[in-house]
């Protein structure tokens, strides 16, 4: 398979594929623009397929995190195949727009247009998530509520997270999660779920010695390069799989908005999180974070995936 053919069959949610497209746009703006436009049309079709999957009840043995993960992979390839073989016309419009931008901005304009369209699509995804909660049938919600709530409670280290506390937490952080989603391409509900896991739905939020909030919902530590405010607290780290209590310094913020912006910047600026950026599958998002070394807890990915797919978050978003 030729290198260009290989790139054509990978969606730009794959960071390495996006980098390859930027390079091709610089080398051959016209051909690269057409290829990038087809990729973006595939992204849009994938978003439509994902919405259809979420609106369809799926109970039974085939309804698991693993089956949903592989279904997402199939949908990604299907979307790209449809964009290539049965285009909707969006690709042609995007190609024309990038070509106009390239003429205005010079030879590097193609890559710049690519980045602009990529950010626009990520923002559109975040806006879509903000305007509608995940759709679930009433029958499915009743049948899965007990098991999902139990899994969520165990993953946060508490018993029976109250629906009221979950709703209050989501209402406080949702606008900031949407902003971070636009910057990272990660669905806002994934970011809310991680904040819920790290803070116990806000109950165990890191606080300063005087009891004031640090607004640090993602457990981001204050390394040597951090020049902002900090707070030192007792925390739990896992060494060789065993939990140990230790004291550590964490970043402190002025608001939740600042905390979410900093978290988005951490993901975007560090190469080890490249596989997390733009991730659209909840299970893979959680696994990618753990594989990148975000947390020392060996069960971190499983706990986060259970919250993302659990009833507590769905009900809080729907309220």
Coordinates of N, CA, C and O in Angstrom, one line a residue, residues 23 73 80 87 90 93-94 100 105 111-112 114 118 148 158 164 185 213 230 233 241 264 286 318:
X23 N 1.7 17.7 6.5 CA 2.9 17.6 5.7 C 2.5 17.6 4.2 O 3.2 18.2 3.3
X73 N -14.7 1.3 16.1 CA -13.7 1.1 15.1 C -14.3 0.9 13.7 O -13.9 1.4 12.7
X80 N -15.3 6.6 6.8 CA -14.3 7.0 5.8 C -14.6 6.4 4.4 O -14.4 7.0 3.4
X87 N -19.6 10.3 -1.5 CA -19.5 11.6 -0.9 C -20.8 12.3 -0.8 O -21.6 12.2 -1.7
X90 N -19.8 17.6 1.0 CA -19.2 18.5 2.0 C -17.7 18.6 1.7 O -17.1 19.6 1.8
X93 N -16.8 21.2 -0.8 CA -16.9 22.6 -0.3 C -15.7 22.9 0.6 O -15.1 24.0 0.5
X94 N -15.3 21.9 1.4 CA -14.1 22.2 2.3 C -12.8 22.3 1.5 O -12.0 23.2 1.8
X100 N -9.0 28.4 -1.3 CA -9.1 29.9 -1.3 C -8.1 30.4 -0.2 O -7.5 31.4 -0.4
X105 N -3.2 33.2 1.8 CA -2.1 33.1 2.8 C -0.8 32.6 2.3 O 0.2 32.6 3.0
X111 N -1.9 24.1 5.2 CA -1.8 23.5 6.5 C -2.5 24.3 7.5 O -3.2 23.8 8.4
X112 N -2.4 25.7 7.4 CA -3.2 26.5 8.3 C -4.7 26.3 8.2 O -5.4 26.3 9.2
X114 N -6.1 23.6 7.3 CA -6.4 22.3 7.9 C -6.6 22.4 9.4 O -7.6 21.9 9.9
X118 N -10.0 21.7 11.4 CA -10.0 20.7 12.4 C -10.5 21.2 13.7 O -11.4 20.6 14.4
X148 N -25.3 -0.3 36.7 CA -24.5 0.8 36.3 C -24.2 1.7 37.5 O -23.1 2.1 37.7
X158 N -16.9 5.3 46.7 CA -18.0 5.6 47.6 C -19.2 4.7 47.3 O -19.2 4.0 46.4
X164 N -28.5 13.9 43.2 CA -28.5 15.4 43.4 C -27.1 15.9 43.3 O -26.8 17.0 42.7
X185 N -10.8 18.2 21.3 CA -11.5 17.2 20.5 C -12.0 16.0 21.3 O -12.5 15.1 20.7
X213 N -11.1 26.2 48.3 CA -11.0 25.3 47.2 C -9.8 25.6 46.3 O -9.4 26.8 46.2
X230 N 0.0 26.8 44.7 CA 0.0 25.4 45.0 C -0.6 25.1 46.4 O -0.8 26.0 47.2
X233 N -1.2 18.4 50.1 CA -2.2 17.5 50.7 C -1.7 16.1 50.8 O -0.8 15.7 50.1
X241 N 1.8 -1.6 42.3 CA 0.4 -2.1 42.5 C -0.1 -1.9 43.9 O -1.3 -2.2 44.2
X264 N -6.6 21.0 29.6 CA -6.6 20.9 28.2 C -5.2 21.2 27.6 O -4.7 20.5 26.7
X286 N -10.1 6.3 28.3 CA -9.6 5.9 29.6 C -8.3 5.1 29.6 O -7.4 5.4 30.3
X318 N -28.8 14.4 31.7 CA -30.2 14.5 31.2 C -31.1 15.4 32.1 O -32.1 15.9 31.6

